[in-house]
Each structure stands twice: as structure tokens, then as C-alpha cells.
Amino acid sequence: MIFKSKANNALDKMEDPRETLDYSYQRQLELLQKVRRGVADVATSRKRVELQINQIEAQARKLEEQGRKALGVGREDLAREALTRRSSLQTQIAELRVQHDNLQGEEEKLTTASHRLQAKVDSFRTRKETIKATYTAAEAQTRINEAFSGISEEMGDVGLAIQRAEDKTASMQARAGAIDELLASGALDDFSGQRGDDIQAELDRMGGGHDVELEIARMKAELGQGPAPKSAIEQGPSQQGYQQQPHQQPQQQPQGTQQFRQPGEGL
């Protein structure tokens, strides 16, 4: 039973309904051909019997003429022999006519059966083509649905490949972003010849902080909480990036100890 069940399962997977229908249609055509061949054979036999009947009837007519001629010349014995033979031929003719009628009836039956079988074969052919078209459409729809849902073997492999590609792309993007951040922070050295300038980076950071302080001072001025800040242009290039020191009065030095400074040495 286990072997039969497994064999049945294997055959069910291998079976194609379209091939089965085509094979059944082919078998029906072969059966129809045999029926037609049978009709032809019966018709041939009937025709052969008809020919025999015609030949025997011709012999019977000839014997009848011979009997008349024998009586005409006074040969009654010959006339009796001819009529005896003619009577035997009449018996054969009667038997052949019975066979002819039987063959004709059989031929009519086979002809009717052939017409019915032809109609059934034509109907089966139409139904076969309809079933094959429906099965083909259902098979195509099933494959399309499996492809859309990703459960088919082919599309499953494609889906896995796409997923792996997306994961690898995301990993590479994350690695590239991390390396850019490390290069920008100076944690990694750029061996392409474009080394980062840490002094310029510090100046940029301080400049960014100064801009924030200016923005805060501007907002306080708008709210009436402090004087309006001076812009970077008004402060001059020498004061950009540095906090403004409060103004202090210069200390007076004791008389006699005042020293003269060269221009440009500062206060």
C-alpha cells in the first residue's frame, strides 16, 4: 500500500491533464477508424453476396432457357435435369438473399454507430480544447500569483538575491558614512594626500560658536534685554572669532617710571 500510494503521488505530480485529454481523443479517433473500417468490411461482404446472387440468377436463367430448348427438341430428360439444377440454384439464391439482408442490416447499424461516435468525438474534441485552454489559463494565473506572492521557486530565489543585495548595500552605505565621520573628526588619516587641517577645523568650530553667540545677542536685543550686537564687519577682521573684552581703564604708572613703547607694541 505504501508503494502504491507513493507511486500514485508520483504519477499525480507527473500527470498533465492536457496530455491525458489528447491521448483520450487519439484513442477515440482510433476507435472511430475501426468502426468505419468495420462498416467498409460489411459493405464489401454485402457487395460480394450481391455479385454471387447475380451470378447464380444468371445461371438459373440459363438453365431455364436450356430446359425450354430441351423440351422443344423432345428431350424431356434434359429439360428435367436443367430444371433440377435451376431449383438448386434458387435455394442458394434464397440463402444468399438472407445473408445479404443480414449484412445490410449490420451495415446500417454500424453506419449509425459511426455517425454517433463521430458526433461524440467532435463533442469531446470541443470540450477537450475548452478544458485545455481553461487549464492553461489557470496554470498561468497560478504562476503569476505565486510570482507576486514570492512563493514560486524562481521568484523565491530572485527575492532572496534582492534581499541580500539590499542588505549588502545598506551595510556598505553605513560603513562609508562611518568612515566619512572618522575622517572628518581626524580619528583616521586620509592617505590620499588631502590631510585634514586640525587648526582650521578648530577655527571653524570657534567661528560656529561665535555665530551662535551673535544670534543670541541679536534675539536679546529684539526682546529688549540687551544692546544690539555688532556684526562681524563692524568688529573688523582682527576681532572675528574672539570674545569682546570689557573696556578697562589703563593703570597710571608712577611718575618717573613711565616707559615709552615703540609703535605697534601694544598698550
mmCIF file of C-alpha atoms in Angstrom:
data_model
loop_
_atom_site.group_PDB
_atom_site.id
_atom_site.type_symbol
_atom_site.label_atom_id
_atom_site.label_comp_id
_atom_site.label_asym_id
_atom_site.label_seq_id
_atom_site.Cartn_x
_atom_site.Cartn_y
_atom_site.Cartn_z
ATOM 1 C CA MET A 1 0.000 0.000 0.000
ATOM 2 C CA ILE A 2 2.887 2.358 0.775
ATOM 3 C CA PHE A 3 4.470 1.644 -2.597
ATOM 4 C CA LYS A 4 1.144 2.161 -4.385
ATOM 5 C CA SER A 5 0.449 5.416 -2.536
ATOM 6 C CA LYS A 6 3.892 6.799 -3.341
ATOM 7 C CA ALA A 7 3.621 5.668 -6.950
ATOM 8 C CA ASN A 8 0.188 7.264 -7.208
ATOM 9 C CA ASN A 9 1.533 10.501 -5.744
ATOM 10 C CA ALA A 10 4.441 10.500 -8.198
ATOM 11 C CA LEU A 11 2.118 9.834 -11.116
ATOM 12 C CA ASP A 12 -0.215 12.583 -9.975
ATOM 13 C CA LYS A 13 2.674 15.072 -9.991
ATOM 14 C CA MET A 14 3.831 13.906 -13.420
ATOM 15 C CA GLU A 15 0.374 13.791 -14.985
ATOM 16 C CA ASP A 16 -0.605 16.619 -17.285
ATOM 17 C CA PRO A 17 -4.391 16.794 -17.890
ATOM 18 C CA ARG A 18 -3.804 18.215 -21.357
ATOM 19 C CA GLU A 19 -1.711 15.227 -22.377
ATOM 20 C CA THR A 20 -4.315 12.865 -20.907
ATOM 21 C CA LEU A 21 -7.096 14.549 -22.880
ATOM 22 C CA ASP A 22 -5.073 14.426 -26.085
ATOM 23 C CA TYR A 23 -4.381 10.724 -25.527
ATOM 24 C CA SER A 24 -8.094 10.022 -24.905
ATOM 25 C CA TYR A 25 -9.013 11.909 -28.060
ATOM 26 C CA GLN A 26 -6.449 9.925 -30.026
ATOM 27 C CA ARG A 27 -7.909 6.674 -28.696
ATOM 28 C CA GLN A 28 -11.400 7.758 -29.704
ATOM 29 C CA LEU A 29 -10.180 8.579 -33.192
ATOM 30 C CA GLU A 30 -8.645 5.110 -33.433
ATOM 31 C CA LEU A 31 -11.933 3.548 -32.293
ATOM 32 C CA LEU A 32 -13.848 5.618 -34.828
ATOM 33 C CA GLN A 33 -11.442 4.477 -37.514
ATOM 34 C CA LYS A 34 -12.049 0.836 -36.558
ATOM 35 C CA VAL A 35 -15.817 1.336 -36.733
ATOM 36 C CA ARG A 36 -15.502 2.903 -40.161
ATOM 37 C CA ARG A 37 -13.268 0.048 -41.254
ATOM 38 C CA GLY A 38 -15.911 -2.386 -39.989
ATOM 39 C CA VAL A 39 -18.593 -0.597 -41.973
ATOM 40 C CA ALA A 40 -16.418 -0.831 -45.050
ATOM 41 C CA ASP A 41 -15.814 -4.569 -44.463
ATOM 42 C CA VAL A 42 -19.544 -5.281 -44.027
ATOM 43 C CA ALA A 43 -20.348 -3.257 -47.112
ATOM 44 C CA THR A 44 -17.717 -5.229 -49.029
ATOM 45 C CA SER A 45 -19.226 -8.527 -47.880
ATOM 46 C CA ARG A 46 -22.700 -7.335 -48.838
ATOM 47 C CA LYS A 47 -21.483 -6.346 -52.261
ATOM 48 C CA ARG A 48 -19.801 -9.723 -52.710
ATOM 49 C CA VAL A 49 -23.056 -11.505 -51.837
ATOM 50 C CA GLU A 50 -24.903 -9.329 -54.316
ATOM 51 C CA LEU A 51 -22.438 -10.336 -57.023
ATOM 52 C CA GLN A 52 -22.912 -14.038 -56.145
ATOM 53 C CA ILE A 53 -26.683 -13.663 -56.276
ATOM 54 C CA ASN A 54 -26.447 -12.008 -59.686
ATOM 55 C CA GLN A 55 -24.189 -14.774 -60.985
ATOM 56 C CA ILE A 56 -26.426 -17.570 -59.666
ATOM 57 C CA GLU A 57 -29.520 -15.853 -61.044
ATOM 58 C CA ALA A 58 -27.826 -15.653 -64.423
ATOM 59 C CA GLN A 59 -27.055 -19.400 -64.250
ATOM 60 C CA ALA A 60 -30.680 -20.122 -63.238
ATOM 61 C CA ARG A 61 -31.981 -18.161 -66.193
ATOM 62 C CA LYS A 62 -29.567 -20.024 -68.483
ATOM 63 C CA LEU A 63 -30.765 -23.416 -67.143
ATOM 64 C CA GLU A 64 -34.352 -22.335 -67.669
ATOM 65 C CA GLU A 65 -33.624 -21.488 -71.311
ATOM 66 C CA GLN A 66 -31.828 -24.796 -71.719
ATOM 67 C CA GLY A 67 -34.845 -26.683 -70.298
ATOM 68 C CA ARG A 68 -37.154 -24.953 -72.749
ATOM 69 C CA LYS A 69 -34.872 -25.758 -75.628
ATOM 70 C CA ALA A 70 -34.654 -29.403 -74.458
ATOM 71 C CA LEU A 71 -38.473 -29.636 -74.370
ATOM 72 C CA GLY A 72 -38.587 -28.024 -77.795
ATOM 73 C CA VAL A 73 -36.464 -30.774 -79.294
ATOM 74 C CA GLY A 74 -38.247 -33.525 -77.371
ATOM 75 C CA ARG A 75 -35.570 -34.104 -74.764
ATOM 76 C CA GLU A 76 -37.652 -34.137 -71.646
ATOM 77 C CA ASP A 77 -34.885 -35.763 -69.627
ATOM 78 C CA LEU A 78 -32.524 -32.885 -70.374
ATOM 79 C CA ALA A 79 -35.244 -30.417 -69.535
ATOM 80 C CA ARG A 80 -35.866 -32.139 -66.197
ATOM 81 C CA GLU A 81 -32.107 -32.076 -65.381
ATOM 82 C CA ALA A 82 -31.887 -28.387 -66.219
ATOM 83 C CA LEU A 83 -34.891 -27.532 -64.063
ATOM 84 C CA THR A 84 -33.478 -29.651 -61.179
ATOM 85 C CA ARG A 85 -30.244 -27.701 -61.284
ATOM 86 C CA ARG A 86 -32.211 -24.482 -61.532
ATOM 87 C CA SER A 87 -34.130 -25.421 -58.401
ATOM 88 C CA SER A 88 -30.881 -25.997 -56.506
ATOM 89 C CA LEU A 89 -29.639 -22.585 -57.609
ATOM 90 C CA GLN A 90 -32.870 -20.998 -56.429
ATOM 91 C CA THR A 91 -32.232 -22.453 -52.960
ATOM 92 C CA GLN A 92 -28.733 -20.938 -52.940
ATOM 93 C CA ILE A 93 -30.151 -17.622 -54.098
ATOM 94 C CA ALA A 94 -32.637 -17.629 -51.236
ATOM 95 C CA GLU A 95 -29.889 -18.333 -48.703
ATOM 96 C CA LEU A 96 -27.687 -15.620 -50.180
ATOM 97 C CA ARG A 97 -30.541 -13.133 -50.021
ATOM 98 C CA VAL A 98 -30.931 -13.865 -46.326
ATOM 99 C CA GLN A 99 -27.212 -13.232 -45.831
ATOM 100 C CA HIS A 100 -27.478 -10.069 -47.906
ATOM 101 C CA ASP A 101 -30.306 -8.765 -45.736
ATOM 102 C CA ASN A 102 -28.350 -9.535 -42.565
ATOM 103 C CA LEU A 103 -25.253 -7.808 -43.903
ATOM 104 C CA GLN A 104 -27.262 -4.823 -44.996
ATOM 105 C CA GLY A 105 -28.849 -4.533 -41.550
ATOM 106 C CA GLU A 106 -25.438 -4.829 -39.907
ATOM 107 C CA GLU A 107 -24.081 -2.202 -42.228
ATOM 108 C CA GLU A 108 -26.856 0.183 -41.323
ATOM 109 C CA LYS A 109 -26.238 -0.374 -37.615
ATOM 110 C CA LEU A 110 -22.515 0.226 -37.986
ATOM 111 C CA THR A 111 -23.158 3.317 -40.056
ATOM 112 C CA THR A 112 -25.481 4.710 -37.398
ATOM 113 C CA ALA A 113 -22.951 3.857 -34.687
ATOM 114 C CA SER A 114 -20.219 5.516 -36.727
ATOM 115 C CA HIS A 115 -22.264 8.718 -37.022
ATOM 116 C CA ARG A 116 -22.997 8.724 -33.289
ATOM 117 C CA LEU A 117 -19.383 8.047 -32.445
ATOM 118 C CA GLN A 118 -18.307 10.807 -34.815
ATOM 119 C CA ALA A 119 -20.639 13.238 -33.036
ATOM 120 C CA LYS A 120 -19.285 12.163 -29.650
ATOM 121 C CA VAL A 121 -15.702 12.533 -30.849
ATOM 122 C CA ASP A 122 -16.427 16.015 -32.169
ATOM 123 C CA SER A 123 -18.105 16.973 -28.899
ATOM 124 C CA PHE A 124 -15.206 15.532 -26.907
ATOM 125 C CA ARG A 125 -12.753 17.436 -29.079
ATOM 126 C CA THR A 126 -14.552 20.737 -28.395
ATOM 127 C CA ARG A 127 -14.733 20.016 -24.669
ATOM 128 C CA LYS A 128 -11.104 18.894 -24.677
ATOM 129 C CA GLU A 129 -9.912 22.135 -26.200
ATOM 130 C CA THR A 130 -12.034 24.127 -23.742
ATOM 131 C CA ILE A 131 -10.632 22.229 -20.764
ATOM 132 C CA LYS A 132 -7.065 22.587 -22.065
ATOM 133 C CA ALA A 133 -7.499 26.338 -22.534
ATOM 134 C CA THR A 134 -9.026 26.686 -19.059
ATOM 135 C CA TYR A 135 -6.246 24.615 -17.505
ATOM 136 C CA THR A 136 -3.569 26.635 -19.304
ATOM 137 C CA ALA A 137 -5.128 29.904 -18.141
ATOM 138 C CA ALA A 138 -5.433 28.616 -14.568
ATOM 139 C CA GLU A 139 -1.823 27.419 -14.628
ATOM 140 C CA ALA A 140 -0.624 30.802 -15.897
ATOM 141 C CA GLN A 141 -2.714 32.637 -13.272
ATOM 142 C CA THR A 142 -1.317 30.380 -10.557
ATOM 143 C CA ARG A 143 2.254 31.075 -11.638
ATOM 144 C CA ILE A 144 1.570 34.812 -11.764
ATOM 145 C CA ASN A 145 0.056 34.760 -8.274
ATOM 146 C CA GLU A 146 2.981 32.698 -6.978
ATOM 147 C CA ALA A 147 5.398 35.161 -8.559
ATOM 148 C CA PHE A 148 3.603 38.134 -6.995
ATOM 149 C CA SER A 149 3.480 36.451 -3.604
ATOM 150 C CA GLY A 150 7.099 35.287 -3.861
ATOM 151 C CA ILE A 151 6.354 31.614 -3.135
ATOM 152 C CA SER A 152 7.424 30.292 -6.504
ATOM 153 C CA GLU A 153 10.849 28.684 -6.773
ATOM 154 C CA GLU A 154 12.158 31.068 -9.422
ATOM 155 C CA MET A 155 10.858 34.244 -7.801
ATOM 156 C CA GLY A 156 11.865 32.973 -4.366
ATOM 157 C CA ASP A 157 15.488 32.836 -5.486
ATOM 158 C CA VAL A 158 15.169 36.288 -7.034
ATOM 159 C CA GLY A 159 13.624 37.652 -3.835
ATOM 160 C CA LEU A 160 16.464 36.266 -1.733
ATOM 161 C CA ALA A 161 19.037 37.736 -4.115
ATOM 162 C CA ILE A 162 17.351 41.154 -3.947
ATOM 163 C CA GLN A 163 17.197 40.984 -0.148
ATOM 164 C CA ARG A 164 20.884 40.096 0.069
ATOM 165 C CA ALA A 165 21.753 42.917 -2.335
ATOM 166 C CA GLU A 166 19.738 45.430 -0.300
ATOM 167 C CA ASP A 167 21.328 44.279 2.962
ATOM 168 C CA LYS A 168 24.820 44.500 1.483
ATOM 169 C CA THR A 169 24.100 47.954 0.032
ATOM 170 C CA ALA A 170 22.827 49.212 3.393
ATOM 171 C CA SER A 171 25.927 47.804 5.116
ATOM 172 C CA MET A 172 28.242 49.487 2.606
ATOM 173 C CA GLN A 173 26.400 52.801 2.980
ATOM 174 C CA ALA A 174 26.667 52.608 6.756
ATOM 175 C CA ARG A 175 30.395 51.798 6.527
ATOM 176 C CA ALA A 176 31.010 54.665 4.099
ATOM 177 C CA GLY A 177 29.173 57.098 6.398
ATOM 178 C CA ALA A 178 31.137 55.924 9.433
ATOM 179 C CA ILE A 179 34.458 56.322 7.587
ATOM 180 C CA ASP A 180 33.482 59.845 6.476
ATOM 181 C CA GLU A 181 32.716 60.799 10.055
ATOM 182 C CA LEU A 182 36.019 59.360 11.288
ATOM 183 C CA LEU A 183 37.943 61.178 8.568
ATOM 184 C CA ALA A 184 36.165 64.432 9.372
ATOM 185 C CA SER A 185 36.888 64.097 13.090
ATOM 186 C CA GLY A 186 40.552 63.241 12.461
ATOM 187 C CA ALA A 187 40.330 59.810 14.029
ATOM 188 C CA LEU A 188 41.519 58.339 10.730
ATOM 189 C CA ASP A 189 44.230 59.645 8.431
ATOM 190 C CA ASP A 190 43.452 60.357 4.808
ATOM 191 C CA PHE A 191 46.263 58.711 2.781
ATOM 192 C CA SER A 192 45.020 60.210 -0.486
ATOM 193 C CA GLY A 193 47.170 63.309 0.151
ATOM 194 C CA GLN A 194 44.370 65.505 1.476
ATOM 195 C CA ARG A 195 45.025 65.531 5.219
ATOM 196 C CA GLY A 196 42.617 67.335 7.458
ATOM 197 C CA ASP A 197 43.765 70.627 8.974
ATOM 198 C CA ASP A 198 43.029 70.392 12.701
ATOM 199 C CA ILE A 199 43.771 74.100 13.234
ATOM 200 C CA GLN A 200 41.285 75.098 10.552
ATOM 201 C CA ALA A 201 38.741 72.678 11.995
ATOM 202 C CA GLU A 202 39.146 74.297 15.444
ATOM 203 C CA LEU A 203 38.801 77.771 13.943
ATOM 204 C CA ASP A 204 35.660 76.684 12.087
ATOM 205 C CA ARG A 205 34.249 75.277 15.333
ATOM 206 C CA MET A 206 35.014 78.522 17.209
ATOM 207 C CA GLY A 207 33.553 80.543 14.361
ATOM 208 C CA GLY A 208 30.395 78.497 14.528
ATOM 209 C CA GLY A 209 30.163 79.109 18.282
ATOM 210 C CA HIS A 210 30.696 82.847 17.751
ATOM 211 C CA ASP A 211 27.869 82.915 15.231
ATOM 212 C CA VAL A 212 25.599 81.322 17.816
ATOM 213 C CA GLU A 213 26.571 83.944 20.401
ATOM 214 C CA LEU A 214 25.814 86.714 17.910
ATOM 215 C CA GLU A 215 22.431 85.196 17.136
ATOM 216 C CA ILE A 216 21.605 85.008 20.872
ATOM 217 C CA ALA A 217 22.678 88.650 21.366
ATOM 218 C CA ARG A 218 20.516 89.692 18.420
ATOM 219 C CA MET A 219 17.487 87.942 19.867
ATOM 220 C CA LYS A 220 18.078 89.606 23.254
ATOM 221 C CA ALA A 221 18.240 92.990 21.530
ATOM 222 C CA GLU A 222 14.945 92.305 19.786
ATOM 223 C CA LEU A 223 13.379 91.400 23.127
ATOM 224 C CA GLY A 224 14.847 94.490 24.787
ATOM 225 C CA GLN A 225 17.135 92.545 27.069
ATOM 226 C CA GLY A 226 20.427 93.898 25.789
ATOM 227 C CA PRO A 227 22.162 96.133 23.239
ATOM 228 C CA ALA A 228 22.258 95.223 19.585
ATOM 229 C CA PRO A 229 25.354 93.131 18.705
ATOM 230 C CA LYS A 230 27.928 94.365 16.303
ATOM 231 C CA SER A 231 28.212 92.482 13.054
ATOM 232 C CA ALA A 232 31.344 90.735 12.023
ATOM 233 C CA ILE A 233 32.086 93.501 9.503
ATOM 234 C CA GLU A 234 31.752 96.233 12.107
ATOM 235 C CA GLN A 235 34.043 94.390 14.514
ATOM 236 C CA GLY A 236 36.831 94.161 11.971
ATOM 237 C CA PRO A 237 38.882 91.195 10.830
ATOM 238 C CA SER A 238 41.163 91.279 13.847
ATOM 239 C CA GLN A 239 38.282 90.656 16.253
ATOM 240 C CA GLN A 240 36.466 87.781 14.418
ATOM 241 C CA GLY A 241 36.400 84.558 16.350
ATOM 242 C CA TYR A 242 37.279 86.143 19.700
ATOM 243 C CA GLN A 243 35.079 87.311 22.521
ATOM 244 C CA GLN A 244 34.943 91.039 23.146
ATOM 245 C CA GLN A 245 36.893 92.004 26.268
ATOM 246 C CA PRO A 246 35.354 94.603 28.607
ATOM 247 C CA HIS A 247 36.902 98.057 28.364
ATOM 248 C CA GLN A 248 39.364 98.743 31.195
ATOM 249 C CA GLN A 249 40.972 101.987 32.099
ATOM 250 C CA PRO A 250 44.759 101.894 31.750
ATOM 251 C CA GLN A 251 46.545 101.991 35.026
ATOM 252 C CA GLN A 252 48.575 105.085 35.727
ATOM 253 C CA GLN A 253 52.172 104.406 36.353
ATOM 254 C CA PRO A 254 54.119 106.307 38.934
ATOM 255 C CA GLN A 255 55.788 109.383 37.763
ATOM 256 C CA GLY A 256 59.307 108.856 36.739
ATOM 257 C CA THR A 257 58.711 105.245 35.877
ATOM 258 C CA GLN A 258 56.714 105.772 32.641
ATOM 259 C CA GLN A 259 58.316 103.957 29.784
ATOM 260 C CA PHE A 260 57.944 104.765 26.134
ATOM 261 C CA ARG A 261 56.911 101.911 23.787
ATOM 262 C CA GLN A 262 57.555 101.584 20.177
ATOM 263 C CA PRO A 263 54.647 101.991 17.820
ATOM 264 C CA GLY A 264 52.824 98.730 17.246
ATOM 265 C CA GLU A 265 53.900 97.096 20.557
ATOM 266 C CA GLY A 266 50.503 97.486 22.119
ATOM 267 C CA LEU A 267 49.305 99.183 25.250
#
